PDB file of C-alpha atoms and ligand atoms in Angstrom:
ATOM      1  CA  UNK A   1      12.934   6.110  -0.539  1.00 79.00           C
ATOM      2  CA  UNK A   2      12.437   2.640  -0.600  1.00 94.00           C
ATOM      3  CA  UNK A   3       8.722   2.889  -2.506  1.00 97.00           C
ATOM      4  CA  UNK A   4       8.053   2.844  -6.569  1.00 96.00           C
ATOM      5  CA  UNK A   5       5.001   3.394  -8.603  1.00 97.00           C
ATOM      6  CA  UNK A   6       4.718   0.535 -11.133  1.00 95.00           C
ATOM      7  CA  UNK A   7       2.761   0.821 -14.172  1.00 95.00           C
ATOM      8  CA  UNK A   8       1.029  -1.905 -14.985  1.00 95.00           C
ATOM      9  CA  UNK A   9       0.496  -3.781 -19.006  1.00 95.00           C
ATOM     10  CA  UNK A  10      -2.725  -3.157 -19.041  1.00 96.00           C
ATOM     11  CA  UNK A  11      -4.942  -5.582 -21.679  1.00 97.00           C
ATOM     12  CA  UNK A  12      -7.818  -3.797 -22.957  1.00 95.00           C
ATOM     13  CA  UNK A  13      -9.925  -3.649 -26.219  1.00 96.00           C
ATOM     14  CA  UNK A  14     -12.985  -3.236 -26.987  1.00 97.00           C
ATOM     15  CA  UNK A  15     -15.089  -4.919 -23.924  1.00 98.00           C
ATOM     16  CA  UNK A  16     -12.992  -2.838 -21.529  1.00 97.00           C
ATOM     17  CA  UNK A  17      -9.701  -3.225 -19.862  1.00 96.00           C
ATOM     18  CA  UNK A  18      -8.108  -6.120 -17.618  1.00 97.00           C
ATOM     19  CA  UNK A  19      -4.787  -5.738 -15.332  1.00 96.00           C
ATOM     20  CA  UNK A  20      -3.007  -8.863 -13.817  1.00 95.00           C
ATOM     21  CA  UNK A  21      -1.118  -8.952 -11.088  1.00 93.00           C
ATOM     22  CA  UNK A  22       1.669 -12.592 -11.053  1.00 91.00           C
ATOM     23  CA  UNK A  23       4.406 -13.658  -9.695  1.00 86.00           C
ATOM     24  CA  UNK A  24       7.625 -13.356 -11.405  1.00 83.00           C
ATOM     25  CA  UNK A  25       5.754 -11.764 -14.359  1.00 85.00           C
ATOM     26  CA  UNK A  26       5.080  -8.289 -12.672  1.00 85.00           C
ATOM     27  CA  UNK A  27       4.867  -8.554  -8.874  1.00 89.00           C
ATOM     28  CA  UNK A  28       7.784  -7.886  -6.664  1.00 89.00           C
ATOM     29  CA  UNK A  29       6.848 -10.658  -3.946  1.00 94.00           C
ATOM     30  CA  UNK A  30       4.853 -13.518  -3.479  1.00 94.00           C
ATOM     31  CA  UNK A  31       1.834 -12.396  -2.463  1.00 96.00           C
ATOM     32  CA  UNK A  32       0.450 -14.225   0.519  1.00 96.00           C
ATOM     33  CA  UNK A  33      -2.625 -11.697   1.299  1.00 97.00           C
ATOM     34  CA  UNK A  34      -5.361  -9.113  -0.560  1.00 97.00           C
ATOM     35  CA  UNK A  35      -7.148  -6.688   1.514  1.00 98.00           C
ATOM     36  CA  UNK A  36      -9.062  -3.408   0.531  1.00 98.00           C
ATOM     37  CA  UNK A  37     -10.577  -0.261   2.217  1.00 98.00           C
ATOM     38  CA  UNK A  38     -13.896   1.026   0.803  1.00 98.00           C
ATOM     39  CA  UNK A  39     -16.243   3.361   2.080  1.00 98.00           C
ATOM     40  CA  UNK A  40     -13.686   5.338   3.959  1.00 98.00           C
ATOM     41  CA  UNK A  41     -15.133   8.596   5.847  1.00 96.00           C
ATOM     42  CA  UNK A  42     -14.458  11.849   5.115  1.00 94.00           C
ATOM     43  CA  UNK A  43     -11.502  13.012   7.437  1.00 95.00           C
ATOM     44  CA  UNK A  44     -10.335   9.633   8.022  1.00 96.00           C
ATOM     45  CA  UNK A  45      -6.738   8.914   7.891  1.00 97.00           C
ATOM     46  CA  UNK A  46      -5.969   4.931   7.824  1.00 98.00           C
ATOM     47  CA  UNK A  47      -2.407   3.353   8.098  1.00 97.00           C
ATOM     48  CA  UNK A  48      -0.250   5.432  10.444  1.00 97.00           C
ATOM     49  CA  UNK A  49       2.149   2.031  10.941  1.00 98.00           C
ATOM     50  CA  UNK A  50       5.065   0.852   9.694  1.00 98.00           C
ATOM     51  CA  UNK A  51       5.530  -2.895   9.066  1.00 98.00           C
ATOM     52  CA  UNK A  52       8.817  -5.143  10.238  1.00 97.00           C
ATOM     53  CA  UNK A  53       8.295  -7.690   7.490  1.00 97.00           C
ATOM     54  CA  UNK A  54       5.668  -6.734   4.742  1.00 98.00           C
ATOM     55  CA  UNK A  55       6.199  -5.006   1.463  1.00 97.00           C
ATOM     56  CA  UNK A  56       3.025  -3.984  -0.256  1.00 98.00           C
ATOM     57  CA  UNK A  57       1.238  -3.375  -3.805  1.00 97.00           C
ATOM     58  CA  UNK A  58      -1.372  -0.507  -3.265  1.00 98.00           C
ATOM     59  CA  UNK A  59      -3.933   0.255  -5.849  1.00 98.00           C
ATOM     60  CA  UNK A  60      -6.503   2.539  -6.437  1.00 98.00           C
ATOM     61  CA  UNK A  61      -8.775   0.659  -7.819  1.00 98.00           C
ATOM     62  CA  UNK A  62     -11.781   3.112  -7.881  1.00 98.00           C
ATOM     63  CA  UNK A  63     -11.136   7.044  -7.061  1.00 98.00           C
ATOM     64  CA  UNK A  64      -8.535   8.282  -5.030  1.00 98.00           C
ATOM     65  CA  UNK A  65      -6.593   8.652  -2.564  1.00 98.00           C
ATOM     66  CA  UNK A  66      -3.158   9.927  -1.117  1.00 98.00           C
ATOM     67  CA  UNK A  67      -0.399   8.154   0.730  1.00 98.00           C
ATOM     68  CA  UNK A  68       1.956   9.936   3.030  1.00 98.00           C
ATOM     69  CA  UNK A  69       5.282   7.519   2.748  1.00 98.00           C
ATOM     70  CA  UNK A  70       7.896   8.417   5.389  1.00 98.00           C
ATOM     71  CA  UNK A  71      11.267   6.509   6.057  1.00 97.00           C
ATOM     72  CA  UNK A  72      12.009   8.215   8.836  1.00 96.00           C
ATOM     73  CA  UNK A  73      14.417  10.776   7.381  1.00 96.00           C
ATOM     74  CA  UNK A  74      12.035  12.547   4.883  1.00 96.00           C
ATOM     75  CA  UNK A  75       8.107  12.367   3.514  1.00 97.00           C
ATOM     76  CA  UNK A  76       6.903  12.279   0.549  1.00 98.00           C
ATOM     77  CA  UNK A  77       2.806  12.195  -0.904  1.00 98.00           C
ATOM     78  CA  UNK A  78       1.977   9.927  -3.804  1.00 98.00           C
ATOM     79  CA  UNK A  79      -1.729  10.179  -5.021  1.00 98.00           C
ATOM     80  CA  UNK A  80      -3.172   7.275  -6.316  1.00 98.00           C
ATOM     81  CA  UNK A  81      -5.797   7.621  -8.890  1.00 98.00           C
ATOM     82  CA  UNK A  82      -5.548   5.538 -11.349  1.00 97.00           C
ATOM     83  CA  UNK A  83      -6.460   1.233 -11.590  1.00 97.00           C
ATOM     84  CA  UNK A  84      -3.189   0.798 -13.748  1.00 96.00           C
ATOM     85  CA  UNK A  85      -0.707   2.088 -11.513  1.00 97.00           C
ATOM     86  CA  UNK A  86       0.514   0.078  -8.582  1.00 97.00           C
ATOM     87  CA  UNK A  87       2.059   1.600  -5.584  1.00 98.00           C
ATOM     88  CA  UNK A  88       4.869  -0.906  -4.090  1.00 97.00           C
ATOM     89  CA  UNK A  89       5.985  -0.099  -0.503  1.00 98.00           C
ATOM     90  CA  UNK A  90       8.983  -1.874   1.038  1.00 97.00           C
ATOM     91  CA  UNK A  91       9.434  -3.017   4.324  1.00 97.00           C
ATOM     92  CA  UNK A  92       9.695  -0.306   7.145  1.00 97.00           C
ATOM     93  CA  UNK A  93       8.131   2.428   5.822  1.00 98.00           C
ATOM     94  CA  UNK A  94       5.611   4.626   7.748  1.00 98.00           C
ATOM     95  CA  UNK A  95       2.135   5.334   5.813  1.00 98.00           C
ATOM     96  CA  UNK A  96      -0.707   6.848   5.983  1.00 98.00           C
ATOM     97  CA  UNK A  97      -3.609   6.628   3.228  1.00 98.00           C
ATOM     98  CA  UNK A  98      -6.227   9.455   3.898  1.00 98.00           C
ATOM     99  CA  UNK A  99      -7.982  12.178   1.456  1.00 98.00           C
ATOM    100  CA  UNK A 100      -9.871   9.361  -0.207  1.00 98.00           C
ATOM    101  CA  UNK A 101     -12.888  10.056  -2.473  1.00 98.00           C
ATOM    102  CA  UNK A 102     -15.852   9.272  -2.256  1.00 94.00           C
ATOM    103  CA  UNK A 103     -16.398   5.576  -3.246  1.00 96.00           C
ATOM    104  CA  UNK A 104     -13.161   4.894  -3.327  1.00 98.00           C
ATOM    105  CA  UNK A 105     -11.325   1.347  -3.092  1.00 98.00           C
ATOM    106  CA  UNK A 106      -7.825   0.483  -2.159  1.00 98.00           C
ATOM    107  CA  UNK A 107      -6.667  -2.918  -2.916  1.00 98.00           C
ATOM    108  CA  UNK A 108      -3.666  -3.965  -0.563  1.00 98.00           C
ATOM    109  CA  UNK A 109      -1.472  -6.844  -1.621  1.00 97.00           C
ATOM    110  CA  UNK A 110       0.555  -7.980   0.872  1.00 98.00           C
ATOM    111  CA  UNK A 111       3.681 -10.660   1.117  1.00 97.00           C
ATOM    112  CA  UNK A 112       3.250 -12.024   4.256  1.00 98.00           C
ATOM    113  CA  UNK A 113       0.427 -13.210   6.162  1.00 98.00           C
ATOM    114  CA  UNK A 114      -1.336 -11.041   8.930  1.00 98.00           C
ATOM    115  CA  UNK A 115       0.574 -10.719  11.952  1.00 98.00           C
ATOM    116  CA  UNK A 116      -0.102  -7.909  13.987  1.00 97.00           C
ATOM    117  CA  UNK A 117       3.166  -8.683  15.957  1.00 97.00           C
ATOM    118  CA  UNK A 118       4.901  -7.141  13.124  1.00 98.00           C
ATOM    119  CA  UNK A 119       3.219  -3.670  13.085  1.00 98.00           C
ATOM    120  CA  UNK A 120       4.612  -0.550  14.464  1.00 98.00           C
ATOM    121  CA  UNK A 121       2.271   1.740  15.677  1.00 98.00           C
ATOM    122  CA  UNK A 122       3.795   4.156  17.702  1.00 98.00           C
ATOM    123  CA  UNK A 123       5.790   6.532  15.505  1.00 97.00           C
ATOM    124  CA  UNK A 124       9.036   6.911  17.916  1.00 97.00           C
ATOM    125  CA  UNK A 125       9.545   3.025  17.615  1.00 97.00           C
ATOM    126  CA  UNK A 126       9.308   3.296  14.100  1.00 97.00           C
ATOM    127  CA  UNK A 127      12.415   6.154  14.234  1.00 97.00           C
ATOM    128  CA  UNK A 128      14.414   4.376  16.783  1.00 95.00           C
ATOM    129  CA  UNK A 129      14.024   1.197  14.217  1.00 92.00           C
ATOM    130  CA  UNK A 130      14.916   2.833  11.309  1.00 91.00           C
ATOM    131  CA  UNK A 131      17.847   4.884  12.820  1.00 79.00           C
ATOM    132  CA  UNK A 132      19.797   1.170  14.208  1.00 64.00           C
TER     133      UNK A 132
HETATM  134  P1  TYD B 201      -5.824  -1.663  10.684  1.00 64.04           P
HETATM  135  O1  TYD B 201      -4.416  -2.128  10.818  1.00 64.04           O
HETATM  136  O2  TYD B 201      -6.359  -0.715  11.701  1.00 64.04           O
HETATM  137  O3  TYD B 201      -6.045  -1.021   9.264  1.00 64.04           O
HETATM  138  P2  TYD B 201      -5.272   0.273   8.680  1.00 64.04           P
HETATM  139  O4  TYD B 201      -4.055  -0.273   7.994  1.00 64.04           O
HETATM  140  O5  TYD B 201      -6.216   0.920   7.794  1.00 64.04           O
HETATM  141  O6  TYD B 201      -4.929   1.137   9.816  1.00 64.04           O
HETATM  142  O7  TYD B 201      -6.776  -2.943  10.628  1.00 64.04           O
HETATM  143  C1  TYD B 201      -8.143  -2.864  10.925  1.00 64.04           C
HETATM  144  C2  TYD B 201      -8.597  -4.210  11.474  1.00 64.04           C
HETATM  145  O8  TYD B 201      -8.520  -5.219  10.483  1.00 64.04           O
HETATM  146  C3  TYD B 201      -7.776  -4.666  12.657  1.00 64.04           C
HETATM  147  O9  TYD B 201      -8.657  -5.238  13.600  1.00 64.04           O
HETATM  148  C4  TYD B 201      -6.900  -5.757  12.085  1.00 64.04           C
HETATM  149  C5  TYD B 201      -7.708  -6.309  10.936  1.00 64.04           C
HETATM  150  N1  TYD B 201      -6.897  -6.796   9.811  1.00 64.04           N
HETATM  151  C6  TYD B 201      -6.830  -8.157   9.568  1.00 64.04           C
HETATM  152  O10 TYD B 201      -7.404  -8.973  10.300  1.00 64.04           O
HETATM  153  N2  TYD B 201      -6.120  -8.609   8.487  1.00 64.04           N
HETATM  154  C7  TYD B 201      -5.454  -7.744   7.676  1.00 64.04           C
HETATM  155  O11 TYD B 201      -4.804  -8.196   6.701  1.00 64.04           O
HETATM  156  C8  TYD B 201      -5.501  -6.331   7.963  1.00 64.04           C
HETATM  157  C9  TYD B 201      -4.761  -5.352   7.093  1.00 64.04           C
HETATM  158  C10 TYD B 201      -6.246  -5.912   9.029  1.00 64.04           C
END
């Protein structure tokens, strides 16, 4: 499975704690875009796409959440729960973030710009991708 969690050098003393995310230091791209999803409903499932060009950096920066990860020959469920570990997500992978907490916030660094031309949202497209 093309996915890894990273664990990130985390500076901290005794004002609190500080992660940083930079090129060629500790991030596996160049990251072009930051999003994040906060104040998710109960019962909501978000993602459910796979991405042509993207690889991401998710992280759970407050509470939790899971992330279904499939490549199209086998799943696997990674929870996120904690602001030091980074979730990094190749390139044509199917996800789907959902059981997140309440308050919860998931940062999304991303190595391209937004393009919804490169989404895959229907899950047989995604196979048929994956399987050429
Ligand atoms: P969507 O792809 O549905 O989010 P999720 O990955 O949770 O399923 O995106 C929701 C809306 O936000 C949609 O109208 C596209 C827009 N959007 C951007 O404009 N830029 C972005 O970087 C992202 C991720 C989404």
């Amino acid at each position: 499975m093309n996915y890894k969690l990273i664990d990130m050098k985390v500076f901290g003393d005794d004002r609190g704690h500080l992660v940083s995310f930079e090129k060629k230091v500790n991030c596996p791209f160049d990251v072009k875009r930051a999003f994040y999803i906060f104040d998710t409903k109960p019962g909501v499932a978000r993602g459910a796409h796979a991405n042509r060009n993207s690889e991401f950096l998710l992280i759970s920066i407050n509470g939790s959440c899971k992330v279904k990860i499939d490549n199209g020959k086998k799943q696997e469920v990674v929870e996120l729960n904690n602001p030091q570990r980074a979730l990094y997500l190749d390139k044509m992978l199917w996800k789907e973030m959902y059981d997140f907490s309440y308050n919860a916030i998931l940062l999304v660094l991303a190595s391209t710009y937004y393009d919804e031309k490169e989404y895959i949202r229907d899950y047989d497209e995604f196979l048929a991708g994956v399987s050429r």
